[in-house]
mmCIF file of C-alpha atoms in Angstrom:
data_model
loop_
_atom_site.group_PDB
_atom_site.id
_atom_site.type_symbol
_atom_site.label_atom_id
_atom_site.label_comp_id
_atom_site.label_asym_id
_atom_site.label_seq_id
_atom_site.Cartn_x
_atom_site.Cartn_y
_atom_site.Cartn_z
ATOM 1 C CA UNK A 74 37.851 197.107 -169.112
ATOM 2 C CA UNK A 75 37.861 193.459 -170.200
ATOM 3 C CA UNK A 76 35.016 192.362 -172.435
ATOM 4 C CA UNK A 77 32.387 190.231 -170.699
ATOM 5 C CA UNK A 78 32.929 186.621 -171.720
ATOM 6 C CA UNK A 79 30.133 184.481 -173.017
ATOM 7 C CA UNK A 80 29.017 181.398 -171.115
ATOM 8 C CA UNK A 81 27.991 177.908 -172.197
ATOM 9 C CA UNK A 82 26.226 175.538 -169.810
ATOM 10 C CA UNK A 83 25.700 171.920 -170.825
ATOM 11 C CA UNK A 84 22.674 170.371 -169.130
ATOM 12 C CA UNK A 85 21.316 166.826 -169.320
ATOM 13 C CA UNK A 86 17.818 165.781 -168.280
ATOM 14 C CA UNK A 87 16.890 162.711 -166.290
ATOM 15 C CA UNK A 88 20.151 161.143 -165.060
ATOM 16 C CA UNK A 89 19.661 158.498 -167.751
ATOM 17 C CA UNK A 90 21.768 155.416 -168.461
ATOM 18 C CA UNK A 91 23.118 157.051 -171.630
ATOM 19 C CA UNK A 92 24.400 159.901 -169.470
ATOM 20 C CA UNK A 93 26.316 157.408 -167.342
ATOM 21 C CA UNK A 94 27.635 155.408 -170.273
ATOM 22 C CA UNK A 95 28.148 158.160 -172.860
ATOM 23 C CA UNK A 96 27.795 161.764 -171.672
ATOM 24 C CA UNK A 97 30.002 161.524 -168.582
ATOM 25 C CA UNK A 98 32.899 159.827 -170.429
ATOM 26 C CA UNK A 99 32.614 162.359 -173.273
ATOM 27 C CA UNK A 100 32.781 165.248 -170.799
ATOM 28 C CA UNK A 101 35.710 163.718 -168.950
ATOM 29 C CA UNK A 102 37.635 163.282 -172.201
ATOM 30 C CA UNK A 103 36.994 166.919 -173.133
ATOM 31 C CA UNK A 104 37.806 168.201 -169.641
ATOM 32 C CA UNK A 105 34.395 169.855 -169.214
ATOM 33 C CA UNK A 106 31.820 169.916 -166.427
ATOM 34 C CA UNK A 107 28.047 170.083 -166.764
ATOM 35 C CA UNK A 108 24.708 170.031 -164.967
ATOM 36 C CA UNK A 109 22.696 166.817 -164.732
ATOM 37 C CA UNK A 110 19.062 167.347 -163.773
ATOM 38 C CA UNK A 111 18.149 164.337 -161.683
ATOM 39 C CA UNK A 112 15.003 162.292 -161.632
ATOM 40 C CA UNK A 113 15.063 160.503 -158.259
ATOM 41 C CA UNK A 114 14.489 156.941 -159.484
ATOM 42 C CA UNK A 115 17.154 156.978 -162.197
ATOM 43 C CA UNK A 116 19.550 158.876 -159.949
ATOM 44 C CA UNK A 117 19.360 156.132 -157.316
ATOM 45 C CA UNK A 118 19.891 153.426 -159.954
ATOM 46 C CA UNK A 119 23.469 154.634 -160.445
ATOM 47 C CA UNK A 120 24.128 156.666 -157.323
ATOM 48 C CA UNK A 121 27.839 155.741 -156.901
ATOM 49 C CA UNK A 122 28.558 157.055 -160.407
ATOM 50 C CA UNK A 123 26.649 160.280 -159.774
ATOM 51 C CA UNK A 124 28.411 160.758 -156.446
ATOM 52 C CA UNK A 125 31.748 160.525 -158.259
ATOM 53 C CA UNK A 126 30.474 162.897 -160.961
ATOM 54 C CA UNK A 127 29.470 165.520 -158.413
ATOM 55 C CA UNK A 128 32.828 165.205 -156.669
ATOM 56 C CA UNK A 129 34.507 165.771 -160.051
ATOM 57 C CA UNK A 130 32.755 169.139 -160.480
ATOM 58 C CA UNK A 131 29.454 168.330 -162.155
ATOM 59 C CA UNK A 132 26.269 169.815 -160.715
ATOM 60 C CA UNK A 133 23.461 167.419 -159.830
ATOM 61 C CA UNK A 134 20.366 169.603 -160.130
ATOM 62 C CA UNK A 135 16.672 169.111 -159.474
ATOM 63 C CA UNK A 136 14.820 167.747 -162.518
ATOM 64 C CA UNK A 137 12.040 165.903 -160.708
ATOM 65 C CA UNK A 138 9.259 167.415 -162.851
ATOM 66 C CA UNK A 139 10.736 166.539 -166.234
ATOM 67 C CA UNK A 140 9.662 162.900 -166.435
ATOM 68 C CA UNK A 141 6.148 163.655 -165.199
ATOM 69 C CA UNK A 142 5.236 166.186 -167.905
ATOM 70 C CA UNK A 143 3.142 165.515 -170.998
ATOM 71 C CA UNK A 144 4.862 165.868 -174.397
ATOM 72 C CA UNK A 145 3.778 169.522 -174.541
ATOM 73 C CA UNK A 146 5.465 170.184 -171.188
ATOM 74 C CA UNK A 147 2.292 170.623 -169.151
ATOM 75 C CA UNK A 148 1.358 168.987 -165.842
ATOM 76 C CA UNK A 149 -2.466 169.080 -165.998
ATOM 77 C CA UNK A 150 -2.930 166.536 -163.185
ATOM 78 C CA UNK A 151 -0.746 168.532 -160.788
ATOM 79 C CA UNK A 152 -1.634 171.531 -158.652
ATOM 80 C CA UNK A 153 0.963 174.162 -157.828
ATOM 81 C CA UNK A 154 1.118 172.772 -154.288
ATOM 82 C CA UNK A 155 1.859 169.293 -155.638
ATOM 83 C CA UNK A 156 4.639 170.687 -157.811
ATOM 84 C CA UNK A 157 6.211 172.513 -154.878
ATOM 85 C CA UNK A 158 5.976 169.405 -152.700
ATOM 86 C CA UNK A 159 7.614 167.251 -155.374
ATOM 87 C CA UNK A 160 10.475 169.699 -155.860
ATOM 88 C CA UNK A 161 10.928 169.972 -152.098
ATOM 89 C CA UNK A 162 11.154 166.197 -151.687
ATOM 90 C CA UNK A 163 13.713 166.035 -154.487
ATOM 91 C CA UNK A 164 15.682 168.849 -152.853
ATOM 92 C CA UNK A 165 15.784 166.873 -149.611
ATOM 93 C CA UNK A 166 17.042 163.815 -151.483
ATOM 94 C CA UNK A 167 19.797 165.806 -153.204
ATOM 95 C CA UNK A 168 20.829 167.325 -149.869
ATOM 96 C CA UNK A 169 21.045 163.845 -148.380
ATOM 97 C CA UNK A 170 22.946 162.276 -151.260
ATOM 98 C CA UNK A 171 25.260 165.213 -152.024
ATOM 99 C CA UNK A 172 25.749 167.041 -148.700
ATOM 100 C CA UNK A 173 28.838 168.890 -149.952
ATOM 101 C CA UNK A 174 27.149 170.342 -153.021
ATOM 102 C CA UNK A 175 25.269 173.213 -151.459
ATOM 103 C CA UNK A 176 22.921 175.206 -153.695
ATOM 104 C CA UNK A 177 21.736 173.689 -156.959
ATOM 105 C CA UNK A 178 19.519 174.780 -159.846
ATOM 106 C CA UNK A 179 16.224 173.322 -161.032
ATOM 107 C CA UNK A 180 15.000 172.564 -164.556
ATOM 108 C CA UNK A 181 11.448 172.592 -165.863
ATOM 109 C CA UNK A 182 10.116 170.445 -168.715
ATOM 110 C CA UNK A 183 10.406 171.757 -172.273
ATOM 111 C CA UNK A 184 7.236 173.440 -173.426
ATOM 112 C CA UNK A 185 4.170 174.811 -171.728
ATOM 113 C CA UNK A 186 4.523 175.468 -167.956
ATOM 114 C CA UNK A 187 0.877 174.899 -167.058
ATOM 115 C CA UNK A 188 -0.569 172.735 -164.330
ATOM 116 C CA UNK A 189 -4.154 172.064 -163.178
ATOM 117 C CA UNK A 190 -6.762 174.609 -164.278
ATOM 118 C CA UNK A 191 -4.234 175.901 -166.837
ATOM 119 C CA UNK A 192 -2.392 177.766 -164.114
ATOM 120 C CA UNK A 193 1.140 178.985 -164.821
ATOM 121 C CA UNK A 194 3.220 177.579 -161.987
ATOM 122 C CA UNK A 195 6.464 179.401 -162.879
ATOM 123 C CA UNK A 196 5.875 182.598 -160.833
ATOM 124 C CA UNK A 197 5.418 180.572 -157.642
ATOM 125 C CA UNK A 198 8.667 178.713 -158.309
ATOM 126 C CA UNK A 199 10.502 181.958 -159.061
ATOM 127 C CA UNK A 200 9.565 183.253 -155.630
ATOM 128 C CA UNK A 201 11.291 180.233 -154.047
ATOM 129 C CA UNK A 202 14.182 179.281 -156.354
ATOM 130 C CA UNK A 203 16.927 181.622 -157.505
ATOM 131 C CA UNK A 204 18.245 179.575 -160.458
ATOM 132 C CA UNK A 205 15.695 178.005 -162.832
ATOM 133 C CA UNK A 206 16.150 176.608 -166.326
ATOM 134 C CA UNK A 207 12.807 177.183 -168.008
ATOM 135 C CA UNK A 208 11.401 175.117 -170.882
ATOM 136 C CA UNK A 209 11.408 178.179 -173.146
ATOM 137 C CA UNK A 210 13.713 178.166 -176.161
ATOM 138 C CA UNK A 211 16.258 180.931 -176.570
ATOM 139 C CA UNK A 212 19.573 182.399 -175.421
ATOM 140 C CA UNK A 213 20.336 184.545 -172.392
ATOM 141 C CA UNK A 214 22.354 187.670 -171.778
ATOM 142 C CA UNK A 215 25.673 186.953 -170.054
ATOM 143 C CA UNK A 216 24.924 189.655 -167.498
ATOM 144 C CA UNK A 217 21.561 188.852 -165.916
ATOM 145 C CA UNK A 218 19.900 190.586 -163.007
ATOM 146 C CA UNK A 219 18.299 187.237 -162.165
ATOM 147 C CA UNK A 220 18.954 183.608 -163.163
ATOM 148 C CA UNK A 221 15.451 182.331 -162.399
ATOM 149 C CA UNK A 222 14.238 182.608 -166.011
ATOM 150 C CA UNK A 223 16.929 180.893 -168.060
ATOM 151 C CA UNK A 224 16.023 180.048 -171.630
ATOM 152 C CA UNK A 225 17.340 176.839 -173.172
ATOM 153 C CA UNK A 226 18.445 175.420 -176.519
ATOM 154 C CA UNK A 227 16.679 172.199 -177.538
ATOM 155 C CA UNK A 228 19.377 170.269 -179.453
ATOM 156 C CA UNK A 229 17.272 167.231 -180.357
ATOM 157 C CA UNK A 230 16.981 168.033 -184.102
ATOM 158 C CA UNK A 231 20.445 169.555 -184.550
ATOM 159 C CA UNK A 232 23.643 168.104 -185.964
ATOM 160 C CA UNK A 233 27.154 168.729 -184.701
ATOM 161 C CA UNK A 234 27.822 171.685 -187.001
ATOM 162 C CA UNK A 235 24.604 173.373 -185.907
ATOM 163 C CA UNK A 236 25.369 172.813 -182.232
ATOM 164 C CA UNK A 237 28.845 174.277 -182.640
ATOM 165 C CA UNK A 238 27.422 177.265 -184.530
ATOM 166 C CA UNK A 239 25.046 178.019 -181.660
ATOM 167 C CA UNK A 240 27.895 177.707 -179.152
ATOM 168 C CA UNK A 241 29.935 180.091 -181.304
ATOM 169 C CA UNK A 242 27.519 182.871 -180.302
ATOM 170 C CA UNK A 243 28.877 182.681 -176.767
ATOM 171 C CA UNK A 244 32.457 182.781 -178.069
ATOM 172 C CA UNK A 245 31.774 185.887 -180.152
ATOM 173 C CA UNK A 246 29.270 187.726 -177.935
ATOM 174 C CA UNK A 247 28.429 188.084 -174.222
ATOM 175 C CA UNK A 248 25.581 185.576 -174.274
ATOM 176 C CA UNK A 249 24.782 182.637 -171.999
ATOM 177 C CA UNK A 250 23.892 179.527 -173.998
ATOM 178 C CA UNK A 251 22.214 176.731 -172.026
ATOM 179 C CA UNK A 252 21.966 173.457 -173.944
ATOM 180 C CA UNK A 253 19.243 171.077 -172.704
ATOM 181 C CA UNK A 254 20.155 167.548 -173.759
ATOM 182 C CA UNK A 255 17.948 164.524 -173.294
ATOM 183 C CA UNK A 256 19.282 161.286 -174.785
ATOM 184 C CA UNK A 257 22.853 161.042 -176.081
ATOM 185 C CA UNK A 258 23.172 158.353 -178.725
ATOM 186 C CA UNK A 259 20.162 156.523 -177.250
ATOM 187 C CA UNK A 260 17.177 157.201 -175.032
ATOM 188 C CA UNK A 261 14.348 159.672 -175.459
ATOM 189 C CA UNK A 262 14.719 162.634 -177.844
ATOM 190 C CA UNK A 263 18.316 161.604 -178.393
ATOM 191 C CA UNK A 264 20.894 163.369 -180.507
ATOM 192 C CA UNK A 265 23.588 161.583 -182.442
ATOM 193 C CA UNK A 266 26.596 160.714 -180.320
ATOM 194 C CA UNK A 267 28.975 162.110 -182.923
ATOM 195 C CA UNK A 268 27.151 165.467 -182.775
ATOM 196 C CA UNK A 269 27.626 165.563 -179.006
ATOM 197 C CA UNK A 270 31.341 164.860 -179.383
ATOM 198 C CA UNK A 271 31.681 167.551 -182.043
ATOM 199 C CA UNK A 272 30.135 170.170 -179.763
ATOM 200 C CA UNK A 273 32.339 169.204 -176.816
ATOM 201 C CA UNK A 274 35.433 169.282 -179.029
ATOM 202 C CA UNK A 275 34.500 172.776 -180.222
ATOM 203 C CA UNK A 276 34.045 173.978 -176.647
ATOM 204 C CA UNK A 277 37.301 172.413 -175.462
ATOM 205 C CA UNK A 278 39.170 174.076 -178.321
ATOM 206 C CA UNK A 279 37.682 177.480 -177.375
ATOM 207 C CA UNK A 280 37.864 177.157 -173.597
ATOM 208 C CA UNK A 281 40.119 180.229 -173.401
ATOM 209 C CA UNK A 282 37.444 182.373 -175.083
ATOM 210 C CA UNK A 283 34.239 181.282 -173.311
ATOM 211 C CA UNK A 284 33.250 180.214 -169.801
ATOM 212 C CA UNK A 285 32.015 176.608 -169.793
ATOM 213 C CA UNK A 286 30.277 176.089 -166.461
ATOM 214 C CA UNK A 287 27.492 174.131 -164.777
ATOM 215 C CA UNK A 288 24.390 176.281 -164.389
ATOM 216 C CA UNK A 289 24.724 176.936 -160.664
ATOM 217 C CA UNK A 290 28.378 177.951 -160.946
ATOM 218 C CA UNK A 291 27.610 180.298 -163.845
ATOM 219 C CA UNK A 292 24.795 181.913 -161.853
ATOM 220 C CA UNK A 293 27.021 182.304 -158.793
ATOM 221 C CA UNK A 294 29.789 183.861 -160.912
ATOM 222 C CA UNK A 295 27.387 186.391 -162.442
ATOM 223 C CA UNK A 296 25.976 187.180 -159.006
ATOM 224 C CA UNK A 297 29.470 187.918 -157.678
ATOM 225 C CA UNK A 298 30.247 190.087 -160.693
ATOM 226 C CA UNK A 299 27.005 191.997 -160.183
ATOM 227 C CA UNK A 300 27.756 192.620 -156.536
ATOM 228 C CA UNK A 301 31.240 193.822 -157.418
ATOM 229 C CA UNK A 302 29.872 196.168 -160.068
ATOM 230 C CA UNK A 303 27.539 197.766 -157.515
ATOM 231 C CA UNK A 304 30.520 198.531 -155.276
ATOM 232 C CA UNK A 305 32.573 200.198 -157.997
#
């Protein structure tokens, strides 16, 4: 039986200008696809570019909560109902703008998933969404029973060598590494552009050893593999 391959998913928060000007060209040069978690206002600012990106194989996911969170990740002014309404409105917008995309994943802010009255809103979201990138740091098994609790790597304080070393885990072991980028070369919590390029170069050079997929495609692949395993 073939060894389960590791997975790397590159995700970018906020559909920022630096993603248009830097991340997308870097990915195109490396021949890789990724997930961009959209904030509605910035998405609409450059919609033609994002439409082309989605057509080229990138996932445009739901990141509507990311820009609203406090630095610690919490949403103390929001009730769970408000959070669900906001995600639903963003879902409707993505369906309208990208009708051919189908299912997409959602991403939560880095940090503490609390809303009003210190309530944890994650369980309610997990009952409604099948693929969720949490704000919790860590790596994932490459054979999950569910993709609604994905841990993420915060790359904001890491250099290119460190990023490549983390990605190497997925080359060597059946793990699913989800990188959660913010700014690339500029913007909030940005990493150095050269570090981003170094990671993409490493992944491109090892593309025969690891699956490099947008989050939703990785989740769908694992779901198909799980269904096949149950039939064997």
